[in-house]
Amino acid sequence: MGRYFGRKLAIYALTFFVAVTINWLIPRFMPGDPVSRMVARAGMQTPEGVAAMREYYSSLFGFDVPVWQQYLNFWGGLLTGDLGVSLWAFPQPVSSIIVAAVPYTLGLLIPAILLSWWAGNKFGAYAARKKVLDNTVLPIWYVLTATPYMWLAILLAWALGKVAGLFPVGRTFSASLRPEWSWVFVTDLVSHWFLPFLSLFLVAFGGWAIGMRNMVIYELESDYAHYLGALGAPGKLVRRYAFRNAMLPQITGLALQLGVIVGGAVVTEIVFDYRGLGYLVLEAIKSSDFFLLQGIFLFIVIGVLVANFIIDVVYVLVDPRTRAGMGGGA
Amino acid sequence: MLHVDDLRVHYRTLRGDVRALDGVSFSVADREIMGLVGESGSGKTTLGKSLIRLDGRMRHVGGTVTLDGTELPIGDDGRMNAFRFNDVSIVPQYAMSAMNPTRRIGTMIRELVTSRGIRFDTVRSELDRRLDLVGLDREVLDRYPIELSGGMKQRMVMVISTLLNPKLLVADEVTSALDVSTQRAVALALAGFRDRDLVHAMIVITHDVSLVYQIADTILVMYAGKLAEKAPTDVIVERPLHPYTRALIAALPEVGVQYAGKRLTGIPGGPPSLRPPPPGCRFRDRCPVAFDRCAEQPPFVEVEPGHSVACWRAS
């Protein structure tokens, strides 16, 4: 057991190292130079002034040392939580911008993913043995999951926001309010949160339900289910086994979803102008703010790795077949 | 004592019914191990399943099954449940995958037994005795199915299926996936269950005549959904009357005979389609001794005590 997790941890550490290195390399190969950009923004006329500003920003961004030194400094900064300065919201540090945006993204995505997963699995397993439900309700979700998400989100915003006027569209909370623990602010926040949540929930629910339905049907036709049936076991026991076994791939699916959660649902946040991490990604790209982009990507990498590791642990707990492989060198 | 009378089971398909069991009648006495032999598609697995649980595509068209004087409601899945496991049990063809892969074997047995309204404590000591009987460690109950070898899984499933001392056990192709030495151990374990009176009667379904020869008291030969011949094992092997049985026995290699330069004979041709079957004797097209009368279906009649055959040439 210890060796198994040791080996896993080593693989994760290696993955992290490679991912961080690539993350550092990509902006440096991208066209556009942040120093020129900041200088141009200042609108200096005299060559001396431009030269002075260039020098100032080069040292601020750490470009005045050799490349290998920059790479080491990047790691040093990373380990002390210093991700550099944002250009988009200059001179705020990247880490504080990300930290400010994270609660909104998590508050939107975690409930959407967990609730749709829970409800979708329940509904899918139920639909697997109720023909009527399978033939009437599930097709609605075949359509919903096949619909381009962006179109569905816009449709929701238009129908429930603009036409029915039930929910405000745009922004995380009204521009006139400031974040605080007051009734007015919280209700405003929730009403802004609901539409993006609903759009995510609807689409994900259908995906989970369809997957679960297929898995349960497959499990109910498996040999162990037939054997239990031949020995007169009640349907309840057979379905319990089938459900438990059908959950295994769903757990993996959930882990993958939770892993990319920190990247935010970029499309959702853009459509609803919801200001979480996804919104930051767009803004960072628009203003070629590669420090911010780097910071967000780093966040995503860590999120994916942590989620995968958790799922490795969960799998060992729920599926004995993974345990069998632990002793060997595989 | 099992009586099967004119049993008819069809498979529903989009292109009409397949008559997999077309009027089958026979009896199995107490303490009898009956070998059920036939080639693929002859209906032997269908017969085995019909006695315990029809699958979704099977339809009970007619005939009765009586076990110790009680008629089994084989066409009624709900009412049949009371008889399963208690009175009729099966060791399935797929023993390698018959146990839930994500449950410890002991836990699965406890949940299965409890779901049938029996307290696990009451069968626990018997379970241990049965494990000893088939030569499995008691600690296999704490393991998962993947941790067992094929032969161990096969024996484990035998123990589970016979735990409640069923009156009738159907063993379907129990040795097909095993190597020869394990086959013998499993076959002897089956006979052991009968000898200790844990199972009253047993039907051993196989396409391997040499296996049933070792353990069966009688052999029933099926061909294309009909019975061809039933007789005590020695009679079937030494004096078969039905031309199909003769061809089947002749196709077996014999110990001590040199086959160099001499080909083993097979049975040319293949069985007819059962959707619907042709009129008359179904073996007619492959039969070396067929004559005009074979255009009419021969009845399955007793030609001497304990020896029945369906062939015009024999009766």
mmCIF file of C-alpha atoms in Angstrom, chain A residues 219 222-235 237 240-242 244-245 248 317-325, chain B residues 52-53 81 84-85 88-92 94 97-104 107-108 111-112 115-116 144 146 157-158 160-161:
data_model
loop_
_atom_site.group_PDB
_atom_site.id
_atom_site.type_symbol
_atom_site.label_atom_id
_atom_site.label_comp_id
_atom_site.label_asym_id
_atom_site.label_seq_id
_atom_site.Cartn_x
_atom_site.Cartn_y
_atom_site.Cartn_z
ATOM 1 C CA GLU A 219 -24.472 -4.381 -15.185
ATOM 2 C CA SER A 222 -23.852 -9.189 -16.456
ATOM 3 C CA ASP A 223 -23.211 -12.736 -15.316
ATOM 4 C CA TYR A 224 -23.265 -12.055 -11.583
ATOM 5 C CA ALA A 225 -26.687 -10.398 -11.905
ATOM 6 C CA HIS A 226 -28.042 -13.429 -13.789
ATOM 7 C CA TYR A 227 -26.560 -15.798 -11.226
ATOM 8 C CA LEU A 228 -28.151 -13.928 -8.323
ATOM 9 C CA GLY A 229 -31.447 -13.940 -10.218
ATOM 10 C CA ALA A 230 -31.193 -17.706 -10.791
ATOM 11 C CA LEU A 231 -30.697 -18.161 -7.051
ATOM 12 C CA GLY A 232 -33.839 -16.162 -6.421
ATOM 13 C CA ALA A 233 -32.209 -13.048 -4.979
ATOM 14 C CA PRO A 234 -34.711 -10.176 -4.907
ATOM 15 C CA GLY A 235 -34.342 -7.441 -7.488
ATOM 16 C CA LEU A 237 -30.108 -6.803 -3.998
ATOM 17 C CA ARG A 240 -27.846 -2.513 -5.380
ATOM 18 C CA TYR A 241 -24.874 -4.472 -6.725
ATOM 19 C CA ALA A 242 -25.416 -3.186 -10.244
ATOM 20 C CA ARG A 244 -22.508 0.129 -6.975
ATOM 21 C CA ASN A 245 -20.518 -1.329 -9.841
ATOM 22 C CA LEU A 248 -17.088 3.190 -10.682
ATOM 23 C CA LEU A 317 -11.352 1.960 -1.372
ATOM 24 C CA VAL A 318 -14.289 1.082 -3.625
ATOM 25 C CA ASP A 319 -12.844 -1.311 -6.230
ATOM 26 C CA PRO A 320 -10.895 -4.317 -4.941
ATOM 27 C CA ARG A 321 -9.565 -4.985 -8.442
ATOM 28 C CA THR A 322 -7.262 -1.964 -8.212
ATOM 29 C CA ARG A 323 -5.914 -3.284 -4.936
ATOM 30 C CA ALA A 324 -4.770 -6.481 -6.620
ATOM 31 C CA GLY A 325 -2.359 -4.527 -8.824
ATOM 32 C CA ILE B 52 -34.807 -22.651 -12.916
ATOM 33 C CA ARG B 53 -35.115 -19.309 -14.689
ATOM 34 C CA ASN B 81 -38.612 -17.465 -6.909
ATOM 35 C CA ARG B 84 -35.016 -21.219 -6.635
ATOM 36 C CA PHE B 85 -31.963 -21.921 -4.469
ATOM 37 C CA VAL B 88 -33.798 -26.028 -7.647
ATOM 38 C CA SER B 89 -30.341 -24.594 -8.059
ATOM 39 C CA ILE B 90 -27.863 -24.072 -10.858
ATOM 40 C CA VAL B 91 -24.116 -24.009 -11.333
ATOM 41 C CA PRO B 92 -24.002 -21.732 -14.348
ATOM 42 C CA TYR B 94 -20.207 -18.698 -16.575
ATOM 43 C CA SER B 97 -17.784 -14.345 -13.666
ATOM 44 C CA ALA B 98 -20.755 -15.440 -11.563
ATOM 45 C CA MET B 99 -19.673 -13.588 -8.425
ATOM 46 C CA ASN B 100 -19.888 -9.841 -7.939
ATOM 47 C CA PRO B 101 -16.314 -8.601 -8.513
ATOM 48 C CA THR B 102 -16.566 -5.795 -5.957
ATOM 49 C CA ARG B 103 -17.844 -7.791 -2.981
ATOM 50 C CA ARG B 104 -15.916 -10.126 -0.725
ATOM 51 C CA THR B 107 -20.151 -10.790 2.233
ATOM 52 C CA MET B 108 -21.891 -11.660 -1.005
ATOM 53 C CA GLU B 111 -26.259 -10.782 1.590
ATOM 54 C CA LEU B 112 -27.654 -13.408 -0.779
ATOM 55 C CA SER B 115 -32.137 -11.609 1.106
ATOM 56 C CA ARG B 116 -33.809 -15.030 0.926
ATOM 57 C CA TYR B 144 -12.581 -11.086 -3.729
ATOM 58 C CA ILE B 146 -10.448 -12.000 -8.752
ATOM 59 C CA VAL B 157 -19.853 -21.367 -7.081
ATOM 60 C CA MET B 158 -20.684 -25.046 -6.556
ATOM 61 C CA ILE B 160 -22.851 -21.434 -3.026
ATOM 62 C CA SER B 161 -25.358 -23.098 -5.355
#
